[in-house]
PDB file of C-alpha atoms in Angstrom:
ATOM      1  CA  MET A   1     252.587 -29.636 116.242  1.00  0.00           C
ATOM      2  CA  THR A   2     249.933 -29.245 118.914  1.00  0.00           C
ATOM      3  CA  MET A   3     248.350 -26.011 120.026  1.00  0.00           C
ATOM      4  CA  ASP A   4     249.674 -26.726 123.521  1.00  0.00           C
ATOM      5  CA  GLY A   5     253.180 -27.076 122.167  1.00  0.00           C
ATOM      6  CA  GLN A   6     252.870 -23.805 120.235  1.00  0.00           C
ATOM      7  CA  TYR A   7     251.562 -22.042 123.381  1.00  0.00           C
ATOM      8  CA  THR A   8     254.455 -23.375 125.406  1.00  0.00           C
ATOM      9  CA  ARG A   9     257.013 -22.033 122.949  1.00  0.00           C
ATOM     10  CA  LEU A  10     255.320 -18.627 122.786  1.00  0.00           C
ATOM     11  CA  SER A  11     255.134 -18.371 126.589  1.00  0.00           C
ATOM     12  CA  SER A  12     258.787 -19.338 126.905  1.00  0.00           C
ATOM     13  CA  LYS A  13     259.762 -16.690 124.365  1.00  0.00           C
ATOM     14  CA  ALA A  14     257.682 -14.039 126.110  1.00  0.00           C
ATOM     15  CA  GLU A  15     259.255 -14.827 129.484  1.00  0.00           C
ATOM     16  CA  LYS A  16     262.699 -14.644 127.904  1.00  0.00           C
ATOM     17  CA  MET A  17     261.977 -11.242 126.383  1.00  0.00           C
ATOM     18  CA  HIS A  18     260.753  -9.773 129.688  1.00  0.00           C
ATOM     19  CA  ALA A  19     263.523 -11.180 131.875  1.00  0.00           C
ATOM     20  CA  PRO A  20     266.163  -8.613 132.932  1.00  0.00           C
ATOM     21  CA  VAL A  21     268.900  -8.305 130.320  1.00  0.00           C
ATOM     22  CA  LEU A  22     271.856  -8.722 132.666  1.00  0.00           C
ATOM     23  CA  LEU A  23     270.134 -11.553 134.488  1.00  0.00           C
ATOM     24  CA  LYS A  24     269.709 -13.423 131.210  1.00  0.00           C
ATOM     25  CA  LEU A  25     273.379 -12.914 130.460  1.00  0.00           C
ATOM     26  CA  GLN A  26     274.434 -14.129 133.899  1.00  0.00           C
ATOM     27  CA  ALA A  27     272.147 -17.165 133.727  1.00  0.00           C
ATOM     28  CA  ALA A  28     273.161 -18.140 130.174  1.00  0.00           C
ATOM     29  CA  LEU A  29     274.841 -21.477 129.622  1.00  0.00           C
ATOM     30  CA  VAL A  30     278.521 -21.576 128.730  1.00  0.00           C
ATOM     31  CA  TYR A  31     279.031 -19.791 125.420  1.00  0.00           C
ATOM     32  CA  PRO A  32     281.775 -20.341 122.870  1.00  0.00           C
ATOM     33  CA  ILE A  33     284.839 -18.170 123.471  1.00  0.00           C
ATOM     34  CA  ALA A  34     283.793 -15.359 121.107  1.00  0.00           C
ATOM     35  CA  LEU A  35     280.293 -15.074 122.568  1.00  0.00           C
ATOM     36  CA  ALA A  36     281.709 -15.319 126.089  1.00  0.00           C
ATOM     37  CA  ARG A  37     283.967 -12.307 125.463  1.00  0.00           C
ATOM     38  CA  VAL A  38     280.984 -10.175 124.444  1.00  0.00           C
ATOM     39  CA  LYS A  39     278.944 -11.435 127.379  1.00  0.00           C
ATOM     40  CA  ARG A  40     281.698 -10.607 129.883  1.00  0.00           C
ATOM     41  CA  TYR A  41     282.239  -7.130 128.430  1.00  0.00           C
ATOM     42  CA  ILE A  42     278.520  -6.282 128.614  1.00  0.00           C
ATOM     43  CA  LEU A  43     278.207  -7.534 132.208  1.00  0.00           C
ATOM     44  CA  GLU A  44     281.206  -5.425 133.251  1.00  0.00           C
ATOM     45  CA  ASN A  45     280.142  -2.306 131.303  1.00  0.00           C
ATOM     46  CA  PRO A  46     276.316  -2.217 131.093  1.00  0.00           C
ATOM     47  CA  ILE A  47     276.070   1.573 131.105  1.00  0.00           C
ATOM     48  CA  LYS A  48     278.867   2.097 128.600  1.00  0.00           C
ATOM     49  CA  VAL A  49     277.511  -0.481 126.151  1.00  0.00           C
ATOM     50  CA  VAL A  50     274.287   1.440 125.430  1.00  0.00           C
ATOM     51  CA  ARG A  51     276.413   4.349 124.134  1.00  0.00           C
ATOM     52  CA  LEU A  52     278.470   2.208 121.771  1.00  0.00           C
ATOM     53  CA  SER A  53     277.767   1.452 118.138  1.00  0.00           C
ATOM     54  CA  LEU A  54     277.931  -2.108 116.872  1.00  0.00           C
ATOM     55  CA  GLY A  55     281.418  -1.461 115.485  1.00  0.00           C
ATOM     56  CA  GLU A  56     282.631   0.154 118.723  1.00  0.00           C
ATOM     57  CA  LEU A  57     281.371  -2.751 120.823  1.00  0.00           C
ATOM     58  CA  SER A  58     283.018  -5.154 118.392  1.00  0.00           C
ATOM     59  CA  ALA A  59     286.373  -3.435 118.885  1.00  0.00           C
ATOM     60  CA  ALA A  60     285.965  -3.065 122.651  1.00  0.00           C
ATOM     61  CA  SER A  61     284.988  -6.686 123.223  1.00  0.00           C
ATOM     62  CA  LYS A  62     287.446  -8.022 120.608  1.00  0.00           C
ATOM     63  CA  SER A  63     284.634  -9.900 118.844  1.00  0.00           C
ATOM     64  CA  ASP A  64     283.252  -9.539 115.353  1.00  0.00           C
ATOM     65  CA  GLN A  65     279.906  -7.877 114.689  1.00  0.00           C
ATOM     66  CA  ALA A  66     278.247 -11.103 113.603  1.00  0.00           C
ATOM     67  CA  THR A  67     279.065 -12.632 117.005  1.00  0.00           C
ATOM     68  CA  ILE A  68     277.416  -9.697 118.806  1.00  0.00           C
ATOM     69  CA  ILE A  69     274.266  -9.949 116.698  1.00  0.00           C
ATOM     70  CA  ARG A  70     274.197 -13.694 117.304  1.00  0.00           C
ATOM     71  CA  LEU A  71     274.395 -13.112 121.064  1.00  0.00           C
ATOM     72  CA  CYS A  72     271.549 -10.605 120.937  1.00  0.00           C
ATOM     73  CA  ARG A  73     269.379 -13.112 119.106  1.00  0.00           C
ATOM     74  CA  GLU A  74     270.385 -15.913 121.503  1.00  0.00           C
ATOM     75  CA  LEU A  75     269.006 -13.692 124.296  1.00  0.00           C
ATOM     76  CA  GLY A  76     265.713 -13.226 122.446  1.00  0.00           C
ATOM     77  CA  TYR A  77     266.199  -9.840 120.788  1.00  0.00           C
ATOM     78  CA  LYS A  78     265.754  -9.002 117.103  1.00  0.00           C
ATOM     79  CA  GLY A  79     269.169  -7.430 116.856  1.00  0.00           C
ATOM     80  CA  PHE A  80     271.707  -5.143 118.485  1.00  0.00           C
ATOM     81  CA  THR A  81     269.448  -2.050 118.494  1.00  0.00           C
ATOM     82  CA  ASP A  82     266.620  -3.963 120.184  1.00  0.00           C
ATOM     83  CA  PHE A  83     269.088  -5.316 122.751  1.00  0.00           C
ATOM     84  CA  LYS A  84     270.508  -1.850 123.544  1.00  0.00           C
ATOM     85  CA  LEU A  85     267.017  -0.434 124.030  1.00  0.00           C
ATOM     86  CA  ALA A  86     266.189  -3.140 126.566  1.00  0.00           C
ATOM     87  CA  LEU A  87     269.530  -2.699 128.336  1.00  0.00           C
ATOM     88  CA  SER A  88     269.105   1.095 128.493  1.00  0.00           C
ATOM     89  CA  THR A  89     265.660   0.707 130.044  1.00  0.00           C
ATOM     90  CA  GLU A  90     267.057  -1.715 132.606  1.00  0.00           C
ATOM     91  CA  ASN A  91     269.926   0.656 133.473  1.00  0.00           C
ATOM     92  CA  ARG A  92     267.499   3.500 134.155  1.00  0.00           C
ATOM     93  CA  GLN A  93     265.320   1.260 136.317  1.00  0.00           C
ATOM     94  CA  ARG A  94     268.322   0.049 138.281  1.00  0.00           C
ATOM     95  CA  GLU A  95     269.505   3.627 138.913  1.00  0.00           C
ATOM     96  CA  SER A  96     265.985   4.557 140.043  1.00  0.00           C
ATOM     97  CA  ASP A  97     265.854   1.584 142.417  1.00  0.00           C
ATOM     98  CA  VAL A  98     269.223   2.541 143.896  1.00  0.00           C
ATOM     99  CA  GLY A  99     267.975   6.100 144.475  1.00  0.00           C
ATOM    100  CA  VAL A 100     264.818   4.888 146.198  1.00  0.00           C
ATOM    101  CA  CYS A 101     266.810   2.430 148.281  1.00  0.00           C
ATOM    102  CA  SER A 102     269.273   5.147 149.338  1.00  0.00           C
ATOM    103  CA  THR A 103     266.415   7.454 150.320  1.00  0.00           C
ATOM    104  CA  ALA A 104     264.782   4.726 152.374  1.00  0.00           C
ATOM    105  CA  ILE A 105     268.048   3.998 154.162  1.00  0.00           C
ATOM    106  CA  LEU A 106     268.554   7.706 154.876  1.00  0.00           C
ATOM    107  CA  LEU A 107     265.034   8.028 156.281  1.00  0.00           C
ATOM    108  CA  ASP A 108     265.504   5.003 158.532  1.00  0.00           C
ATOM    109  CA  GLU A 109     268.831   6.354 159.796  1.00  0.00           C
ATOM    110  CA  THR A 110     267.253   9.735 160.506  1.00  0.00           C
ATOM    111  CA  VAL A 111     264.413   8.172 162.481  1.00  0.00           C
ATOM    112  CA  SER A 112     266.933   6.157 164.467  1.00  0.00           C
ATOM    113  CA  MET A 113     269.063   9.201 165.272  1.00  0.00           C
ATOM    114  CA  VAL A 114     266.078  11.343 166.257  1.00  0.00           C
ATOM    115  CA  SER A 115     264.802   8.556 168.487  1.00  0.00           C
ATOM    116  CA  ARG A 116     268.207   8.107 170.123  1.00  0.00           C
ATOM    117  CA  SER A 117     268.615  11.841 170.716  1.00  0.00           C
ATOM    118  CA  VAL A 118     265.271  11.940 172.559  1.00  0.00           C
ATOM    119  CA  MET A 119     265.843   8.711 174.501  1.00  0.00           C
ATOM    120  CA  ASN A 120     269.320   9.808 175.550  1.00  0.00           C
ATOM    121  CA  THR A 121     267.972  13.180 176.648  1.00  0.00           C
ATOM    122  CA  ARG A 122     265.384  11.422 178.773  1.00  0.00           C
ATOM    123  CA  GLN A 123     268.155   9.489 180.487  1.00  0.00           C
ATOM    124  CA  LEU A 124     270.094  12.688 181.205  1.00  0.00           C
ATOM    125  CA  LEU A 125     267.180  14.796 182.445  1.00  0.00           C
ATOM    126  CA  GLN A 126     266.725  14.641 186.198  1.00  0.00           C
ATOM    127  CA  PRO A 127     263.025  14.666 187.174  1.00  0.00           C
ATOM    128  CA  LYS A 128     263.779  16.516 190.396  1.00  0.00           C
ATOM    129  CA  VAL A 129     265.433  19.349 188.455  1.00  0.00           C
ATOM    130  CA  ILE A 130     262.429  19.577 186.125  1.00  0.00           C
ATOM    131  CA  ALA A 131     260.077  19.537 189.115  1.00  0.00           C
ATOM    132  CA  SER A 132     261.946  22.350 190.864  1.00  0.00           C
ATOM    133  CA  THR A 133     262.366  24.452 187.714  1.00  0.00           C
ATOM    134  CA  ALA A 134     258.749  24.359 186.533  1.00  0.00           C
ATOM    135  CA  PRO A 135     257.209  26.308 189.493  1.00  0.00           C
ATOM    136  CA  ARG A 136     259.813  29.063 189.200  1.00  0.00           C
ATOM    137  CA  LEU A 137     258.988  29.510 185.520  1.00  0.00           C
ATOM    138  CA  ALA A 138     255.260  29.423 186.180  1.00  0.00           C
ATOM    139  CA  LYS A 139     255.450  32.118 188.868  1.00  0.00           C
ATOM    140  CA  ALA A 140     257.920  34.417 187.128  1.00  0.00           C
ATOM    141  CA  PRO A 141     256.379  37.671 185.824  1.00  0.00           C
ATOM    142  CA  HIS A 142     258.761  37.470 182.854  1.00  0.00           C
ATOM    143  CA  VAL A 143     260.666  34.526 181.399  1.00  0.00           C
ATOM    144  CA  ASN A 144     263.241  35.638 178.827  1.00  0.00           C
ATOM    145  CA  ILE A 145     264.643  33.026 176.442  1.00  0.00           C
ATOM    146  CA  TYR A 146     267.677  33.347 174.205  1.00  0.00           C
ATOM    147  CA  GLY A 147     269.711  31.024 172.007  1.00  0.00           C
ATOM    148  CA  SER A 148     272.106  32.151 169.290  1.00  0.00           C
ATOM    149  CA  GLY A 149     272.846  30.575 165.930  1.00  0.00           C
ATOM    150  CA  ASP A 150     271.673  26.968 165.647  1.00  0.00           C
ATOM    151  CA  SER A 151     270.079  27.258 169.091  1.00  0.00           C
ATOM    152  CA  GLY A 152     267.644  29.918 167.868  1.00  0.00           C
ATOM    153  CA  PRO A 153     265.003  27.482 166.544  1.00  0.00           C
ATOM    154  CA  SER A 154     265.149  25.514 169.810  1.00  0.00           C
ATOM    155  CA  ALA A 155     264.594  28.712 171.796  1.00  0.00           C
ATOM    156  CA  GLN A 156     261.529  29.366 169.626  1.00  0.00           C
ATOM    157  CA  VAL A 157     260.159  25.860 170.298  1.00  0.00           C
ATOM    158  CA  LEU A 158     260.582  26.328 174.036  1.00  0.00           C
ATOM    159  CA  PHE A 159     258.977  29.762 173.910  1.00  0.00           C
ATOM    160  CA  HIS A 160     255.835  28.571 172.111  1.00  0.00           C
ATOM    161  CA  ARG A 161     255.348  25.588 174.412  1.00  0.00           C
ATOM    162  CA  LEU A 162     255.760  27.631 177.589  1.00  0.00           C
ATOM    163  CA  ARG A 163     253.338  30.275 176.356  1.00  0.00           C
ATOM    164  CA  ARG A 164     250.751  27.550 175.835  1.00  0.00           C
ATOM    165  CA  THR A 165     251.051  26.652 179.517  1.00  0.00           C
ATOM    166  CA  GLY A 166     250.418  30.236 180.614  1.00  0.00           C
ATOM    167  CA  VAL A 167     254.044  31.269 181.188  1.00  0.00           C
ATOM    168  CA  ASN A 168     254.712  34.892 180.232  1.00  0.00           C
ATOM    169  CA  ALA A 169     257.675  33.986 178.065  1.00  0.00           C
ATOM    170  CA  HIS A 170     259.595  36.135 175.604  1.00  0.00           C
ATOM    171  CA  VAL A 171     262.149  34.944 173.069  1.00  0.00           C
ATOM    172  CA  PHE A 172     264.910  37.054 171.560  1.00  0.00           C
ATOM    173  CA  ALA A 173     266.622  36.561 168.221  1.00  0.00           C
ATOM    174  CA  ASN A 174     268.811  39.659 168.578  1.00  0.00           C
ATOM    175  CA  VAL A 175     271.673  39.491 171.075  1.00  0.00           C
ATOM    176  CA  GLY A 176     271.469  43.202 171.837  1.00  0.00           C
ATOM    177  CA  TYR A 177     267.783  43.022 172.774  1.00  0.00           C
ATOM    178  CA  ALA A 178     268.403  39.846 174.761  1.00  0.00           C
ATOM    179  CA  HIS A 179     271.111  41.452 176.876  1.00  0.00           C
ATOM    180  CA  LYS A 180     269.015  44.595 177.456  1.00  0.00           C
ATOM    181  CA  ALA A 181     266.119  42.391 178.594  1.00  0.00           C
ATOM    182  CA  ALA A 182     268.464  40.543 180.980  1.00  0.00           C
ATOM    183  CA  GLU A 183     269.661  43.824 182.483  1.00  0.00           C
ATOM    184  CA  ALA A 184     266.046  44.913 183.070  1.00  0.00           C
ATOM    185  CA  MET A 185     265.072  41.727 184.934  1.00  0.00           C
ATOM    186  CA  SER A 186     264.423  41.449 188.662  1.00  0.00           C
ATOM    187  CA  GLU A 187     264.875  38.700 191.221  1.00  0.00           C
ATOM    188  CA  VAL A 188     261.394  37.317 190.553  1.00  0.00           C
ATOM    189  CA  ASP A 189     261.967  36.889 186.826  1.00  0.00           C
ATOM    190  CA  ALA A 190     263.579  33.967 184.999  1.00  0.00           C
ATOM    191  CA  ALA A 191     266.022  33.588 182.109  1.00  0.00           C
ATOM    192  CA  ILE A 192     266.638  30.551 179.918  1.00  0.00           C
ATOM    193  CA  GLY A 193     269.752  30.182 177.814  1.00  0.00           C
ATOM    194  CA  VAL A 194     269.789  27.484 175.122  1.00  0.00           C
ATOM    195  CA  PHE A 195     273.175  26.008 174.149  1.00  0.00           C
ATOM    196  CA  GLU A 196     272.333  23.391 171.487  1.00  0.00           C
ATOM    197  CA  SER A 197     275.768  22.233 170.376  1.00  0.00           C
ATOM    198  CA  SER A 198     278.375  24.425 172.053  1.00  0.00           C
ATOM    199  CA  VAL A 199     278.779  27.255 174.543  1.00  0.00           C
ATOM    200  CA  SER A 200     277.928  30.567 172.881  1.00  0.00           C
ATOM    201  CA  PRO A 201     279.575  33.683 174.382  1.00  0.00           C
ATOM    202  CA  ASP A 202     276.438  35.714 173.605  1.00  0.00           C
ATOM    203  CA  THR A 203     274.117  33.279 175.363  1.00  0.00           C
ATOM    204  CA  LEU A 204     276.543  32.868 178.238  1.00  0.00           C
ATOM    205  CA  GLY A 205     276.656  36.650 178.649  1.00  0.00           C
ATOM    206  CA  PHE A 206     272.857  36.792 178.630  1.00  0.00           C
ATOM    207  CA  LEU A 207     272.613  34.235 181.446  1.00  0.00           C
ATOM    208  CA  ARG A 208     275.438  35.823 183.403  1.00  0.00           C
ATOM    209  CA  LYS A 209     273.673  39.208 183.463  1.00  0.00           C
ATOM    210  CA  ALA A 210     270.373  37.648 184.563  1.00  0.00           C
ATOM    211  CA  HIS A 211     272.094  35.577 187.227  1.00  0.00           C
ATOM    212  CA  ARG A 212     274.032  38.558 188.570  1.00  0.00           C
ATOM    213  CA  ILE A 213     270.774  40.462 189.062  1.00  0.00           C
ATOM    214  CA  GLY A 214     269.354  37.524 190.984  1.00  0.00           C
ATOM    215  CA  ALA A 215     266.870  36.236 188.400  1.00  0.00           C
ATOM    216  CA  PHE A 216     266.273  32.487 188.255  1.00  0.00           C
ATOM    217  CA  SER A 217     268.542  31.340 185.439  1.00  0.00           C
ATOM    218  CA  VAL A 218     268.235  28.076 183.523  1.00  0.00           C
ATOM    219  CA  ALA A 219     270.748  26.576 181.099  1.00  0.00           C
ATOM    220  CA  ILE A 220     269.717  24.017 178.490  1.00  0.00           C
ATOM    221  CA  THR A 221     272.917  22.399 177.278  1.00  0.00           C
ATOM    222  CA  CYS A 222     274.753  19.236 176.304  1.00  0.00           C
ATOM    223  CA  SER A 223     277.895  20.524 178.057  1.00  0.00           C
ATOM    224  CA  PRO A 224     276.954  20.971 181.737  1.00  0.00           C
ATOM    225  CA  LYS A 225     280.597  21.087 182.886  1.00  0.00           C
ATOM    226  CA  SER A 226     281.642  23.928 180.609  1.00  0.00           C
ATOM    227  CA  GLY A 227     281.240  26.688 183.203  1.00  0.00           C
ATOM    228  CA  ILE A 228     277.552  27.257 182.502  1.00  0.00           C
ATOM    229  CA  ALA A 229     276.607  25.932 185.943  1.00  0.00           C
ATOM    230  CA  LYS A 230     278.342  28.908 187.542  1.00  0.00           C
ATOM    231  CA  VAL A 231     275.777  31.287 186.054  1.00  0.00           C
ATOM    232  CA  SER A 232     272.734  28.972 186.305  1.00  0.00           C
ATOM    233  CA  ASN A 233     270.368  28.000 189.087  1.00  0.00           C
ATOM    234  CA  ALA A 234     269.305  24.943 187.104  1.00  0.00           C
ATOM    235  CA  VAL A 235     270.983  22.990 184.320  1.00  0.00           C
ATOM    236  CA  LEU A 236     268.813  20.845 182.043  1.00  0.00           C
ATOM    237  CA  GLN A 237     271.111  18.525 180.128  1.00  0.00           C
ATOM    238  CA  ILE A 238     270.253  17.357 176.618  1.00  0.00           C
ATOM    239  CA  ALA A 239     272.010  14.602 174.689  1.00  0.00           C
ATOM    240  CA  ARG A 240     274.715  15.251 172.161  1.00  0.00           C
ATOM    241  CA  LEU A 241     273.861  14.536 168.543  1.00  0.00           C
ATOM    242  CA  PRO A 242     274.466  10.859 167.587  1.00  0.00           C
ATOM    243  CA  ARG A 243     276.459  11.890 164.519  1.00  0.00           C
ATOM    244  CA  PRO A 244     278.339  15.221 164.407  1.00  0.00           C
ATOM    245  CA  GLY A 245     278.058  17.163 161.186  1.00  0.00           C
ATOM    246  CA  LEU A 246     274.347  16.641 160.623  1.00  0.00           C
ATOM    247  CA  SER A 247     272.041  19.627 160.658  1.00  0.00           C
ATOM    248  CA  PRO A 248     271.274  20.545 164.303  1.00  0.00           C
ATOM    249  CA  GLN A 249     267.853  21.775 163.163  1.00  0.00           C
ATOM    250  CA  LEU A 250     267.114  18.349 161.694  1.00  0.00           C
ATOM    251  CA  ILE A 251     268.268  16.108 164.524  1.00  0.00           C
ATOM    252  CA  GLY A 252     268.525  18.465 167.488  1.00  0.00           C
ATOM    253  CA  LEU A 253     265.056  19.988 167.672  1.00  0.00           C
ATOM    254  CA  PRO A 254     263.240  16.822 168.867  1.00  0.00           C
ATOM    255  CA  ARG A 255     265.386  16.867 172.022  1.00  0.00           C
ATOM    256  CA  VAL A 256     264.124  20.333 172.899  1.00  0.00           C
ATOM    257  CA  VAL A 257     260.542  19.450 171.919  1.00  0.00           C
ATOM    258  CA  PHE A 258     260.731  16.628 174.464  1.00  0.00           C
ATOM    259  CA  LEU A 259     262.271  18.917 177.090  1.00  0.00           C
ATOM    260  CA  ALA A 260     259.608  21.579 176.497  1.00  0.00           C
ATOM    261  CA  GLU A 261     256.885  18.961 176.918  1.00  0.00           C
ATOM    262  CA  ALA A 262     258.489  17.768 180.155  1.00  0.00           C
ATOM    263  CA  LEU A 263     258.465  21.329 181.528  1.00  0.00           C
ATOM    264  CA  ALA A 264     254.892  21.893 180.345  1.00  0.00           C
ATOM    265  CA  ILE A 265     253.709  18.704 182.074  1.00  0.00           C
ATOM    266  CA  SER A 266     255.463  19.671 185.296  1.00  0.00           C
ATOM    267  CA  ILE A 267     254.030  23.205 185.154  1.00  0.00           C
ATOM    268  CA  SER A 268     250.518  21.806 184.654  1.00  0.00           C
ATOM    269  CA  GLU A 269     250.951  19.394 187.559  1.00  0.00           C
ATOM    270  CA  HIS A 270     252.137  22.243 189.771  1.00  0.00           C
ATOM    271  CA  ALA A 271     249.150  24.366 188.767  1.00  0.00           C
ATOM    272  CA  GLU A 272     246.765  21.522 189.643  1.00  0.00           C
ATOM    273  CA  SER A 273     248.387  21.048 193.045  1.00  0.00           C
ATOM    274  CA  GLU A 274     248.064  24.797 193.648  1.00  0.00           C
ATOM    275  CA  GLY A 275     244.465  24.797 192.478  1.00  0.00           C
ATOM    276  CA  THR A 276     245.186  27.186 189.620  1.00  0.00           C
ATOM    277  CA  THR A 277     244.785  26.810 185.876  1.00  0.00           C
ATOM    278  CA  PRO A 278     246.928  29.396 184.060  1.00  0.00           C
ATOM    279  CA  ALA A 279     245.577  30.445 180.680  1.00  0.00           C
ATOM    280  CA  PRO A 280     247.738  30.266 177.546  1.00  0.00           C
ATOM    281  CA  VAL A 281     249.367  33.580 176.579  1.00  0.00           C
ATOM    282  CA  TYR A 282     248.712  34.545 172.961  1.00  0.00           C
ATOM    283  CA  ASP A 283     249.806  38.180 172.660  1.00  0.00           C
ATOM    284  CA  ARG A 284     252.513  39.095 170.198  1.00  0.00           C
ATOM    285  CA  GLY A 285     255.487  41.420 170.178  1.00  0.00           C
ATOM    286  CA  HIS A 286     257.701  38.952 172.021  1.00  0.00           C
ATOM    287  CA  ASN A 287     260.278  37.991 169.396  1.00  0.00           C
ATOM    288  CA  LEU A 288     262.955  40.675 169.275  1.00  0.00           C
TER     289      LEU A 288
END
């Protein structure tokens, strides 16, 4: 026997030991009937098998214990215990791979939906409406923003971006304070109502009061034909969520981030054309 021949046999044995258990079973040549029954049972019940004793597997697969041990050794394992240990390790690895794969798929789907929500919003937004809205917001002594429920975070995003452009914006989380602020507005002020997923009576009431006074009122909504236009001087339409039922905060916010950036760009362009450079507003006490 040559050293090369011995090395070849050892390498072959090592490769056999490290090959996936189920793959070795699937790739095995045709076994006698008894061995084939054990093989088929293991392939169909890999998770269950690791919890069975030798006697239990013998009964379940309708094969004697000697046949099971013979199969384990045919696959390169010392015995049934060694085989179960390898199979258990493989089961855990397979479950881990499935979890990672599922997470990756979920992340890719989320990126796709966020991208579509922004792209669709871009298609719906009319540049001329943005261009006519921006100067009114920039010149208003007070810009009051309100969105209830799921629309609250979007109202906050809009508030922070407008303040950075020098707009004297205020955002309200409490409906009572929002309505009082609307009642105290004048014709030179502006109000923005955010309707993320549906028409909120509270937000609609806020805009209606501002509009009745004569303030410049803006509706941000995905439902422009729901009666909001009657109480708004400008309607900025955002896209509906690609898949209903997902968290509006997760998928919906990027639409408003894009819209806020569009308004900020238009406000900056207006300021440049007017020869003014409004400073960002940083004071607090605006979130009521």
